[in-house]
PDB file of C-alpha atoms in Angstrom:
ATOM      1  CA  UNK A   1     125.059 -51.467 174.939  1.00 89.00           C
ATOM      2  CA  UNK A   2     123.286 -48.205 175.381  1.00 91.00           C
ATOM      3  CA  UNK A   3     120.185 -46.963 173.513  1.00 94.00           C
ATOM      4  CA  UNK A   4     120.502 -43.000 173.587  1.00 95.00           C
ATOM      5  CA  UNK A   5     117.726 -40.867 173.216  1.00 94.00           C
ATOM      6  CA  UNK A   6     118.492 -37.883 170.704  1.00 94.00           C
ATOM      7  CA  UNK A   7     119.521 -34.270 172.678  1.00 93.00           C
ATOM      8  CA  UNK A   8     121.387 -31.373 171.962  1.00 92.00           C
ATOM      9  CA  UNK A   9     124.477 -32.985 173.863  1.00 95.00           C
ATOM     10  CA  UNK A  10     124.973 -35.265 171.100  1.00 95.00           C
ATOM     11  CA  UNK A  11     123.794 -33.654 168.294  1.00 94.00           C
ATOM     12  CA  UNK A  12     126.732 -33.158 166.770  1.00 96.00           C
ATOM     13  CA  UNK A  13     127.483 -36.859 166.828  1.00 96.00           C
ATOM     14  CA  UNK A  14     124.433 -38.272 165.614  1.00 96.00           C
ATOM     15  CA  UNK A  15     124.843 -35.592 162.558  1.00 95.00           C
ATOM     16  CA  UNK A  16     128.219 -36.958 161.777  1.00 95.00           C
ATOM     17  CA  UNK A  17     126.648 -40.686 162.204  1.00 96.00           C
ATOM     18  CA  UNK A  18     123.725 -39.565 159.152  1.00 96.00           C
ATOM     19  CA  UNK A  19     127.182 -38.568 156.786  1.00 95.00           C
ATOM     20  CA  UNK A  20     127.567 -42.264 157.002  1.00 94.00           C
ATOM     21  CA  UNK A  21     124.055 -43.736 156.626  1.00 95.00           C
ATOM     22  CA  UNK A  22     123.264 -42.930 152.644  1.00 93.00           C
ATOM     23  CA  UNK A  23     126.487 -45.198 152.408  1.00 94.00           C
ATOM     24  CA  UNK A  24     125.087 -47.882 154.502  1.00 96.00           C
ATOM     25  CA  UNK A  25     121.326 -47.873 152.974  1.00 97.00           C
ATOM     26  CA  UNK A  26     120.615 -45.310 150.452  1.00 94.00           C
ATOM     27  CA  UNK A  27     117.151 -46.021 151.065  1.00 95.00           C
ATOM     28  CA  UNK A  28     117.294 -44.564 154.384  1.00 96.00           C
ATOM     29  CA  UNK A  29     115.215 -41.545 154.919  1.00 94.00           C
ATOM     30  CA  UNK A  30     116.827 -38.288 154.595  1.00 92.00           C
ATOM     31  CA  UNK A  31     116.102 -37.124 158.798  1.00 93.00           C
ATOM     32  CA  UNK A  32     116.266 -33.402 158.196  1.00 90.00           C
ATOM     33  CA  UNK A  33     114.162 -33.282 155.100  1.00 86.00           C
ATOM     34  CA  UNK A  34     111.709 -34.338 157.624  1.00 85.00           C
ATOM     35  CA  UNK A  35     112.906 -32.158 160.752  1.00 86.00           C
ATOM     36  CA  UNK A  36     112.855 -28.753 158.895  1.00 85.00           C
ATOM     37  CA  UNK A  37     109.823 -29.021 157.834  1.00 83.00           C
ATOM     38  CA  UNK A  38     108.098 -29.569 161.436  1.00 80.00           C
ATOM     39  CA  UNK A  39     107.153 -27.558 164.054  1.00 85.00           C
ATOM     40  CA  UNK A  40     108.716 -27.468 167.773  1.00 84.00           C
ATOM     41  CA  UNK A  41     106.133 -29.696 169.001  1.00 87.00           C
ATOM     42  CA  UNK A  42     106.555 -32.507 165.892  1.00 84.00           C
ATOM     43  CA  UNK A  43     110.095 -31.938 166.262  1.00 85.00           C
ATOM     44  CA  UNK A  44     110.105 -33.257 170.525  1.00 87.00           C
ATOM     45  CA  UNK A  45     108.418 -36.083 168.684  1.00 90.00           C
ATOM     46  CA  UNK A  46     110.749 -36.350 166.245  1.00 90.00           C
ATOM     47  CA  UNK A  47     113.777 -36.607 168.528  1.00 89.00           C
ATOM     48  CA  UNK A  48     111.915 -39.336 170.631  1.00 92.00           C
ATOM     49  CA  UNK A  49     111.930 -42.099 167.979  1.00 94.00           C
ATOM     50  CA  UNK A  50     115.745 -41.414 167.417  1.00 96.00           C
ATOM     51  CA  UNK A  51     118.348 -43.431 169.704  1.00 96.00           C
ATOM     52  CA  UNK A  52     121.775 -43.704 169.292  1.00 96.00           C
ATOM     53  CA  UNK A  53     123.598 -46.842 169.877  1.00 94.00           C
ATOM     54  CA  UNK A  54     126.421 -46.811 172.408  1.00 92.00           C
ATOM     55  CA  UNK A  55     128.834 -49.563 173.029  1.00 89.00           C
ATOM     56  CA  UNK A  56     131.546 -49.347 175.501  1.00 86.00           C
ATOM     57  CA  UNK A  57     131.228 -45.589 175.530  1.00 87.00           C
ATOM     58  CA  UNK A  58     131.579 -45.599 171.853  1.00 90.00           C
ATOM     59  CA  UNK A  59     129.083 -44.443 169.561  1.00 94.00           C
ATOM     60  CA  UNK A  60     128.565 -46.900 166.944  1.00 93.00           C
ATOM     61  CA  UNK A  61     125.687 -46.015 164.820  1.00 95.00           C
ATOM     62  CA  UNK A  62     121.645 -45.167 165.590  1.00 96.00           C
ATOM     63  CA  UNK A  63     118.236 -46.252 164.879  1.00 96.00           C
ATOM     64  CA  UNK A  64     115.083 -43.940 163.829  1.00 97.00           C
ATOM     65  CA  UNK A  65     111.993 -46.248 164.085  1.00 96.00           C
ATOM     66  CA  UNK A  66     107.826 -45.054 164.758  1.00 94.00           C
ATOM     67  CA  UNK A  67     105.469 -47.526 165.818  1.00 92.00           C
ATOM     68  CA  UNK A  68     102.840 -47.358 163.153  1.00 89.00           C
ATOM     69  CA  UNK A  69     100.861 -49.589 163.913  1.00 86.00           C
ATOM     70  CA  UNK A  70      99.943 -51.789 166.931  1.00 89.00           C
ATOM     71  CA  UNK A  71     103.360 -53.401 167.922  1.00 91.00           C
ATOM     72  CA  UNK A  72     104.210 -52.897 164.094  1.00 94.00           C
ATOM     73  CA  UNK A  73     107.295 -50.622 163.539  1.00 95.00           C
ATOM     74  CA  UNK A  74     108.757 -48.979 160.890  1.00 96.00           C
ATOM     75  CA  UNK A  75     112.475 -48.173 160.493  1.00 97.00           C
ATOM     76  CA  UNK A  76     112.946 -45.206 158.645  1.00 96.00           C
ATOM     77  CA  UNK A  77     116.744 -45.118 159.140  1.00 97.00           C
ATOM     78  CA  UNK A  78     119.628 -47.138 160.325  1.00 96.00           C
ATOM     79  CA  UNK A  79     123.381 -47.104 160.959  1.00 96.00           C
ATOM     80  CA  UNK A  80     125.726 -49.332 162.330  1.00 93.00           C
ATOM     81  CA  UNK A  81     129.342 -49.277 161.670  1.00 88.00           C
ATOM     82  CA  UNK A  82     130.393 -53.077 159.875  1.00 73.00           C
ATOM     83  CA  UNK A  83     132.693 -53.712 163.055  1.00 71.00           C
ATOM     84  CA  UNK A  84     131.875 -57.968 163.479  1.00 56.00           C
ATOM     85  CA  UNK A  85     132.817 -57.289 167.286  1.00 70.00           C
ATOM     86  CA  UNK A  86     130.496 -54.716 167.828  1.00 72.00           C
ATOM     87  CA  UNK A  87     127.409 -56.199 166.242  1.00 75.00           C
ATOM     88  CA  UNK A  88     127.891 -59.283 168.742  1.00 76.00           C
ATOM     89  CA  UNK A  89     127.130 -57.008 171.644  1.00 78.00           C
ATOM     90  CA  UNK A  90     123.816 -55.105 169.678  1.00 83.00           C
ATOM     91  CA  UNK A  91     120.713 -56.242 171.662  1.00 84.00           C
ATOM     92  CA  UNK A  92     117.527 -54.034 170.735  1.00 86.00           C
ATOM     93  CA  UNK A  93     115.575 -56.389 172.500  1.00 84.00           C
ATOM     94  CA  UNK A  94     116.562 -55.056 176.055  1.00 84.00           C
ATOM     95  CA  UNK A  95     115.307 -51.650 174.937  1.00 87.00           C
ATOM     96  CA  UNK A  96     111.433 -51.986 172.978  1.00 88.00           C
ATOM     97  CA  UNK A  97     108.615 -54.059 174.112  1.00 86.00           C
ATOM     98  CA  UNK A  98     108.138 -57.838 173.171  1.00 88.00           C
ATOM     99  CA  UNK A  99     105.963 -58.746 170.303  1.00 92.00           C
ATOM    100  CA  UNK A 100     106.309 -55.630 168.761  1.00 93.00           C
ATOM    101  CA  UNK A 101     108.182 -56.053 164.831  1.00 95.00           C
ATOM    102  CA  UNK A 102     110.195 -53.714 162.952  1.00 96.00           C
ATOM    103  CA  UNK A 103     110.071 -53.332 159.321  1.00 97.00           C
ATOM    104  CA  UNK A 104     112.772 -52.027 157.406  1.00 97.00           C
ATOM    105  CA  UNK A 105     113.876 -51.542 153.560  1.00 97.00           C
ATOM    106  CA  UNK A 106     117.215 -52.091 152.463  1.00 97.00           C
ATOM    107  CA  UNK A 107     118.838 -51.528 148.979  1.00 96.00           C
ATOM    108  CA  UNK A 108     121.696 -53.962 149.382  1.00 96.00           C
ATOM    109  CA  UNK A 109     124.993 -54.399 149.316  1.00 93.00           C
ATOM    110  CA  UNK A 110     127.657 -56.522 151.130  1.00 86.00           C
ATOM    111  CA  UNK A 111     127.982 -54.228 154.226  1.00 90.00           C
ATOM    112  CA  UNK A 112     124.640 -53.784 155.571  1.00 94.00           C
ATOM    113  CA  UNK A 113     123.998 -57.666 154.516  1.00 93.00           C
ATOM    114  CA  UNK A 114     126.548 -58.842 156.790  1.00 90.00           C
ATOM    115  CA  UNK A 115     125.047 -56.323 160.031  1.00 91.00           C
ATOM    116  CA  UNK A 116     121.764 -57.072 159.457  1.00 93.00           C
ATOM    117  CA  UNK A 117     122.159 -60.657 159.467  1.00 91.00           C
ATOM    118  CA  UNK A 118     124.597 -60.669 161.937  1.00 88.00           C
ATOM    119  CA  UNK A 119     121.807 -58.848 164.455  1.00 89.00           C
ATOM    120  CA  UNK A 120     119.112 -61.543 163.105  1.00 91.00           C
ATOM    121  CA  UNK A 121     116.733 -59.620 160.788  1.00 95.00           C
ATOM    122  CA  UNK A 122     114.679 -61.452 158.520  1.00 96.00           C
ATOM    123  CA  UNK A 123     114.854 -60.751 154.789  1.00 97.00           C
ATOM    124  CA  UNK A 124     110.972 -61.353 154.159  1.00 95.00           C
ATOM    125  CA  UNK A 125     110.860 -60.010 150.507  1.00 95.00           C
ATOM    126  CA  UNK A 126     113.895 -59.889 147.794  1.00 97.00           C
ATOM    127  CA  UNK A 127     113.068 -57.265 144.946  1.00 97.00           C
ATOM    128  CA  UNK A 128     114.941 -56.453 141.994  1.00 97.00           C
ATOM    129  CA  UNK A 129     115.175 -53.083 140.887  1.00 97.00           C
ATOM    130  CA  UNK A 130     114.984 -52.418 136.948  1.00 98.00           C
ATOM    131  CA  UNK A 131     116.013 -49.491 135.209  1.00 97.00           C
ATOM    132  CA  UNK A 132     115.024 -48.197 131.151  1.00 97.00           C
ATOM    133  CA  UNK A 133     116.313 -45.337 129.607  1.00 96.00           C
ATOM    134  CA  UNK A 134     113.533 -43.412 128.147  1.00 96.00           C
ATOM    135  CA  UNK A 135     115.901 -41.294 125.822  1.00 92.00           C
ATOM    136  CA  UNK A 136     115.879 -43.770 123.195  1.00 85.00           C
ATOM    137  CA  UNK A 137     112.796 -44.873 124.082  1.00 90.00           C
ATOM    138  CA  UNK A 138     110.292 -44.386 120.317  1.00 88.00           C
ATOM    139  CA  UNK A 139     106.663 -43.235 121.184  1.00 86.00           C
ATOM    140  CA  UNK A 140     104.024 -45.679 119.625  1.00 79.00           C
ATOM    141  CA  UNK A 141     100.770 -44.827 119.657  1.00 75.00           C
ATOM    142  CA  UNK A 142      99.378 -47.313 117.212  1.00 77.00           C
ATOM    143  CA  UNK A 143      95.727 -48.331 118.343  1.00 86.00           C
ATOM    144  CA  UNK A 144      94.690 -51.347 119.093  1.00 91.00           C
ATOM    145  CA  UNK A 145      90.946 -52.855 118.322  1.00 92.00           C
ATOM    146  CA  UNK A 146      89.066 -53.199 121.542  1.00 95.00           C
ATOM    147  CA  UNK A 147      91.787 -51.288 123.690  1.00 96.00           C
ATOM    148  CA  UNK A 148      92.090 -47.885 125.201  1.00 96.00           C
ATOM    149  CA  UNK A 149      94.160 -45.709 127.966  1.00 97.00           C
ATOM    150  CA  UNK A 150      92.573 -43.047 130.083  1.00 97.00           C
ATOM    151  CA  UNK A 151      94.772 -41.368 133.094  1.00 97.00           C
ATOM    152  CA  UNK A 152      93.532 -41.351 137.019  1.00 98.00           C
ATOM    153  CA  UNK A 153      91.110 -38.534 137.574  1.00 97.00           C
ATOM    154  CA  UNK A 154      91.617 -37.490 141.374  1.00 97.00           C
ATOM    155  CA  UNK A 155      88.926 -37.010 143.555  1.00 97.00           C
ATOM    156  CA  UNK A 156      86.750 -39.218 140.472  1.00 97.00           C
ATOM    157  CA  UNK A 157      88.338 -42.777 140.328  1.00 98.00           C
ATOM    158  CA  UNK A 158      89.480 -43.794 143.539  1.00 98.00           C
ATOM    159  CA  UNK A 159      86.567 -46.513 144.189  1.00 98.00           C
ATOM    160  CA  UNK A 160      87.896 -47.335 140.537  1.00 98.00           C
ATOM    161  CA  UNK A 161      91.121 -47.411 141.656  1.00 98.00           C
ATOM    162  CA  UNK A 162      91.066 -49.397 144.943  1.00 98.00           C
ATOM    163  CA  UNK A 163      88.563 -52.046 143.864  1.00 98.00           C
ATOM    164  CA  UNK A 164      90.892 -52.664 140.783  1.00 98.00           C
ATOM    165  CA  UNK A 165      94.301 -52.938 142.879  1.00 98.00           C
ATOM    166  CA  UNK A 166      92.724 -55.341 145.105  1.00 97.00           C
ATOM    167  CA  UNK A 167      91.243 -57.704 142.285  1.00 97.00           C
ATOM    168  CA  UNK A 168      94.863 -57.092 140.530  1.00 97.00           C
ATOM    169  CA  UNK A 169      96.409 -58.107 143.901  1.00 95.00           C
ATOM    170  CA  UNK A 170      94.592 -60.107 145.861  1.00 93.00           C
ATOM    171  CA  UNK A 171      96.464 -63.639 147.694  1.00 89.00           C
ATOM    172  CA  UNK A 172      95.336 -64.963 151.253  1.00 85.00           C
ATOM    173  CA  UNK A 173      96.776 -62.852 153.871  1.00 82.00           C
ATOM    174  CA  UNK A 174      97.045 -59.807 151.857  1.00 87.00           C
ATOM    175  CA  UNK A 175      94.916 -56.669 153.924  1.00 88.00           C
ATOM    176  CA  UNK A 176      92.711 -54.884 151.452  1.00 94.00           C
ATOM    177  CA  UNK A 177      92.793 -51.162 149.859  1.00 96.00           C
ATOM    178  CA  UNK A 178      90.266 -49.179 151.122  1.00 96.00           C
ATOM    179  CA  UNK A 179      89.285 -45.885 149.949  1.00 96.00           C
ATOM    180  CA  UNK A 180      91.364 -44.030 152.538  1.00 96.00           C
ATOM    181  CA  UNK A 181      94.581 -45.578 151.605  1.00 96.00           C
ATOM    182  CA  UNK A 182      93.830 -44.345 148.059  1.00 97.00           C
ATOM    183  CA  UNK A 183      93.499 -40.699 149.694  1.00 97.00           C
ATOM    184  CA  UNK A 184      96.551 -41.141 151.603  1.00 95.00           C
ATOM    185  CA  UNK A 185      98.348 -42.165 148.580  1.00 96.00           C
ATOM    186  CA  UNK A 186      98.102 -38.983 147.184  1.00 97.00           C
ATOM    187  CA  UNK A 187      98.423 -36.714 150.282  1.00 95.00           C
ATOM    188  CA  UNK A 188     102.185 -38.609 149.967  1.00 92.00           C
ATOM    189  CA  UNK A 189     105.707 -35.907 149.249  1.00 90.00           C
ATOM    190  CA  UNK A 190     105.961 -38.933 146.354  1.00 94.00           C
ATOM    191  CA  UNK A 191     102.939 -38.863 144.499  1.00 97.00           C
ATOM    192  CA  UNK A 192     102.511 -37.416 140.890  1.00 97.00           C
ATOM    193  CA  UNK A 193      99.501 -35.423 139.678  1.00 96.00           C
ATOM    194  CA  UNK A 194      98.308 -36.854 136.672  1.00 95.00           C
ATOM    195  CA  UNK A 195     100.854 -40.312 136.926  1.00 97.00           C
ATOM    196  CA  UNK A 196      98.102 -42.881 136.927  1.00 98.00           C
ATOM    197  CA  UNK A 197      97.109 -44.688 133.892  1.00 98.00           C
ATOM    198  CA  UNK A 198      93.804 -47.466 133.471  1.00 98.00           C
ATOM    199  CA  UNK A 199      93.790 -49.564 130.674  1.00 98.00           C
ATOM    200  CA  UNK A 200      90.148 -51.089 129.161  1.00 98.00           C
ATOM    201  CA  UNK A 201      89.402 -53.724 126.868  1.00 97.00           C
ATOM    202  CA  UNK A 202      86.183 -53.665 125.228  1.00 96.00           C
ATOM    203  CA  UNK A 203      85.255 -51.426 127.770  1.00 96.00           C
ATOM    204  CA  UNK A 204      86.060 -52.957 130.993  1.00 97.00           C
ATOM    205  CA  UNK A 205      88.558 -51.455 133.542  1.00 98.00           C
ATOM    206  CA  UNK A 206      91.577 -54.555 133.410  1.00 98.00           C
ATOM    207  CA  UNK A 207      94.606 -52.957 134.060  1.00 98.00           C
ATOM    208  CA  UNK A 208      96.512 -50.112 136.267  1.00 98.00           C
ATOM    209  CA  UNK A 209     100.016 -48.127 136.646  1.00 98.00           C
ATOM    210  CA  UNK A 210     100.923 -45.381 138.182  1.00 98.00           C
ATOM    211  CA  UNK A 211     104.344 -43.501 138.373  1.00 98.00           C
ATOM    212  CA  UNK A 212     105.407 -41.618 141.098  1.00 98.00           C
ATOM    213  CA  UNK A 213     108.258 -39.233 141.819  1.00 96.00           C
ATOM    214  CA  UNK A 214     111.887 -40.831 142.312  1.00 92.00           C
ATOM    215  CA  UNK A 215     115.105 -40.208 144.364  1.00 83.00           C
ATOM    216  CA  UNK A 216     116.431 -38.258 140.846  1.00 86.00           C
ATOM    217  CA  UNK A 217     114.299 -35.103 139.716  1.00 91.00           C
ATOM    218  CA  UNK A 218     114.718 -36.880 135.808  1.00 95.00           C
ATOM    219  CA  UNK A 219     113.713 -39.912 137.080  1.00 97.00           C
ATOM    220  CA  UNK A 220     110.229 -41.543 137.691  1.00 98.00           C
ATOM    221  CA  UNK A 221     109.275 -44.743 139.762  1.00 98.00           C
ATOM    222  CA  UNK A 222     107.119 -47.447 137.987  1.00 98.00           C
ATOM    223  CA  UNK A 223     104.105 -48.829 141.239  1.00 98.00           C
ATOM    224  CA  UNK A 224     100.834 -50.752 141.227  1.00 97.00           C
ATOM    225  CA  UNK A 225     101.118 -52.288 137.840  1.00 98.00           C
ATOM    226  CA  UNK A 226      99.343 -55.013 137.088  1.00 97.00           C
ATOM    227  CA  UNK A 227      96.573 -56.943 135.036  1.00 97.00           C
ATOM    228  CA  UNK A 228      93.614 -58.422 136.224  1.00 97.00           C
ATOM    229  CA  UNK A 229      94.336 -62.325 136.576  1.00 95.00           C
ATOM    230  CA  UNK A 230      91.326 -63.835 134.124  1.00 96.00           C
ATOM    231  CA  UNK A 231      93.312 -60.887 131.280  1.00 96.00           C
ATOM    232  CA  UNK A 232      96.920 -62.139 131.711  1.00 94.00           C
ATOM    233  CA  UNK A 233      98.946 -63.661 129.091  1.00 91.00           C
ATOM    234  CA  UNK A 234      97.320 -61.819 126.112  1.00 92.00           C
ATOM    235  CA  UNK A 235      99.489 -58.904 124.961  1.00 94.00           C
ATOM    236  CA  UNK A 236      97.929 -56.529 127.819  1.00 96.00           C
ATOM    237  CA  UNK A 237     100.473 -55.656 129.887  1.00 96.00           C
ATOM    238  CA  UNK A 238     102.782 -55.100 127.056  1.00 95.00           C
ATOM    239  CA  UNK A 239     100.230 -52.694 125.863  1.00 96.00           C
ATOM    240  CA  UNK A 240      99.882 -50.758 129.268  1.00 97.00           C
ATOM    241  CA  UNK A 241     103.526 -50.985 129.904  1.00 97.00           C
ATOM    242  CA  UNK A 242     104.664 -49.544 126.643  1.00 95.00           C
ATOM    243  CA  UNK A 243     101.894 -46.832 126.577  1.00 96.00           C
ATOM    244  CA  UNK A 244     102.833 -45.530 130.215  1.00 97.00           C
ATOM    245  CA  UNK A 245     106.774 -45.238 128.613  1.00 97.00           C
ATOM    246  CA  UNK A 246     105.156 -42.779 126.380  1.00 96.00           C
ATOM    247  CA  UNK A 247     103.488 -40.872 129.079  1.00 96.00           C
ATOM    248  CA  UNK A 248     106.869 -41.154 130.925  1.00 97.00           C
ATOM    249  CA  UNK A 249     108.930 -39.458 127.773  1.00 96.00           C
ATOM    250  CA  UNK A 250     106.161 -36.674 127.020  1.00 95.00           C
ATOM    251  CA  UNK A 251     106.683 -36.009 130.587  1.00 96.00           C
ATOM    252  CA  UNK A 252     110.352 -35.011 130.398  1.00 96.00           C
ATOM    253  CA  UNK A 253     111.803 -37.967 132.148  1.00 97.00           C
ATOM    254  CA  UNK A 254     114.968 -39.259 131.450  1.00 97.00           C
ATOM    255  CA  UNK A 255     115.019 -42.739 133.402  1.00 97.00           C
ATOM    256  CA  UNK A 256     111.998 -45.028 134.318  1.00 98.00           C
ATOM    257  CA  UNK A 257     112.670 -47.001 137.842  1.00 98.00           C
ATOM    258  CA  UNK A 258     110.658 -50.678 139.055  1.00 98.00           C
ATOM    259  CA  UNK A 259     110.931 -52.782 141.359  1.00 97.00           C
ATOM    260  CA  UNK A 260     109.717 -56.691 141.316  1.00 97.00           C
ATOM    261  CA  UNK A 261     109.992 -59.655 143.490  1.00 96.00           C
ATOM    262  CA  UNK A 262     112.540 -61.941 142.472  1.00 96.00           C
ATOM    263  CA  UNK A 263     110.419 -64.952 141.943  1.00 95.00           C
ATOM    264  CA  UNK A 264     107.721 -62.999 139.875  1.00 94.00           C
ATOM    265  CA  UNK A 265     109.508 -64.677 136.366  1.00 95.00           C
ATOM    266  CA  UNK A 266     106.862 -63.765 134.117  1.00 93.00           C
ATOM    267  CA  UNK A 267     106.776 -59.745 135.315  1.00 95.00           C
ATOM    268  CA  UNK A 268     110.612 -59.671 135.160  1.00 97.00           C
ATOM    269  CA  UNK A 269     110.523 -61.317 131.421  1.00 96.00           C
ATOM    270  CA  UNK A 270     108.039 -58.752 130.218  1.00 96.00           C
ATOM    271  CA  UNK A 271     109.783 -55.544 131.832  1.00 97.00           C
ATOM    272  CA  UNK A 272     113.870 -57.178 130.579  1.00 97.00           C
ATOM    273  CA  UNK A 273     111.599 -57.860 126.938  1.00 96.00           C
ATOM    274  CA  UNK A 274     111.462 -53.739 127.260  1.00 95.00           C
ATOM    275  CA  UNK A 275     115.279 -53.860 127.682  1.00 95.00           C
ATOM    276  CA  UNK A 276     114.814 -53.166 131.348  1.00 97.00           C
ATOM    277  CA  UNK A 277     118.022 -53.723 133.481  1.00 97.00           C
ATOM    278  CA  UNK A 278     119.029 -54.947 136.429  1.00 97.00           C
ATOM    279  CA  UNK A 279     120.499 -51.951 138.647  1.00 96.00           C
ATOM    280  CA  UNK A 280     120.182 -52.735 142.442  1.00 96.00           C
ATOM    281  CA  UNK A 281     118.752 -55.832 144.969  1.00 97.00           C
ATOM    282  CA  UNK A 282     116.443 -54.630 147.835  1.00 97.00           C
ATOM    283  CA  UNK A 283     115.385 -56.464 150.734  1.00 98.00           C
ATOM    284  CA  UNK A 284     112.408 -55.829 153.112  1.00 97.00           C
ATOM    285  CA  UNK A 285     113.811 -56.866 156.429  1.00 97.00           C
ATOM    286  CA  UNK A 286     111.560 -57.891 159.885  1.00 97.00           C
ATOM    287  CA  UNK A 287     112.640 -57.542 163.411  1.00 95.00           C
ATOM    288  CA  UNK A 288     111.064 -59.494 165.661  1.00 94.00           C
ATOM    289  CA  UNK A 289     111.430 -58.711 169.475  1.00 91.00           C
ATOM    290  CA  UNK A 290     110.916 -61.976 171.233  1.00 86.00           C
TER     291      UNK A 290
END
């Protein structure tokens, strides 16, 4: 096996490798959104974080991975064709450093399952992903004693914002917000002015969701939501949840996208309560090199 660097001599061959890689993962990131939109010097970088994989002067798929992080890797895309022979000779291992991990995101299905397992990533995190149709969704704004809505304010409520994700979130091991992820956040191609919506009762900040922009231009993706742990199991995410579907409709959106681990029970009762379905399994995969 053979880790290629990206050139102009096999260009052509690595473009008719990405035809196949939306079929493999459609979560895989779209390369030349991001390589038309650099300059020459971003693009050299570009093409340095892009190796083909040869076997037996073959080319049998590639790999576009960034270290972001010390010895932490992110895979942005990946290809390999489903050939069981082929796999048995992949080795990454001879090609980055040890200790360093790759992280990768995988909508599944029964191809890429059997590669990646047959190379040895780790599925670390099993989401389901949940889709509602908003176009028969019925606004209700009926208030509520004691309860109110109020959208994100950028460059206002991101101290708000943070301190309130980490309470929502917090478990041992988790690494906290801090006000420059919140600024990153909306620097992001995804984010959506004006998509972020707090929820008070009797006046104090307990809940948070935010949509951001989706795959589909009539679609919208459902992040961050949650309740503050001491509020839970009192009608309060129902509340949020149904008063962010009305933001979601005024908006012009046609679909409304989540995503939820598999062993959160109670989250995936509430949002299959809103007649929420079931539409795709994604995995978050590690790669450890040893």
């Amino acid at each position: 096996m053979i880790l290629e660097q990206l050139s102009s001599s096999n260009k052509r061959i690595f473009e008719k490798l990405l035809l196949k890689a939306r079929d493999f993962n459609q979560l895989n990131e779209d390369f030349y959104k991001f390589y038309n939109c650099l300059d020459w010097i971003k693009l050299l970088r570009l093409k340095k974080k892009v190796f083909l994989i040869k076997v037996d002067s073959e080319y049998i798929g590639y790999i576009w991975t960034e270290e972001t992080d010390y010895k932490v890797n992110k895979i942005y895309s990946l290809y390999i064709n489903g050939n069981s022979n082929i796999t048995d000779l992949i080795d990454l291992s001879k090609y980055f450093r040890r200790g360093h991990k790759f992280y990768y995101e995988c909508r599944l299905n029964s191809f890429n399952k059997q590669v990646l397992d047959s190379l040895s990533f780790k599925g670390i995190n099993h989401y389901i992903e949940m889709k509602y149709s908003l176009e028969a969704h019925i606004c209700d704004y009926k208030r509520v004693q004691d309860i109110a809505f109020r959208p994100f304010i950028e460059d206002k409520d991101e101290i708000l914002r943070c301190k309130l994700q980490n309470d929502i979130f917090f478990s041992e091991g988790r690494v906290p917000l801090n006000i420059k992820d919140m600024y990153n956040d909306e620097e992001q191609e995804y984010y959506l002015m004006g998509g972020g919506f707090f929820i008070t009762h009797k006046g104090e900040y307990v809940g948070y969701g935010q949509l951001i922009k989706h795959d589909y231009d009539d679609s919208v993706l459902l992040v961050n939501f949650g309740i503050l742990e001491a509020k839970r199991n009192n009608g309060l995410g129902r509340l949020l949840l149904n008063y962010i579907l009305n933001q979601a409709k005024v908006m012009g959106y046609k679909y409304i996208y989540l995503r939820v681990n598999i062993n959160n029970i109670a989250a995936i009762k509430l949002y299959s309560d809103f007649n929420f379905r079931t539409c795709s399994n994604i995995m978050h995969y590690e790669y450890e090199i040893k």
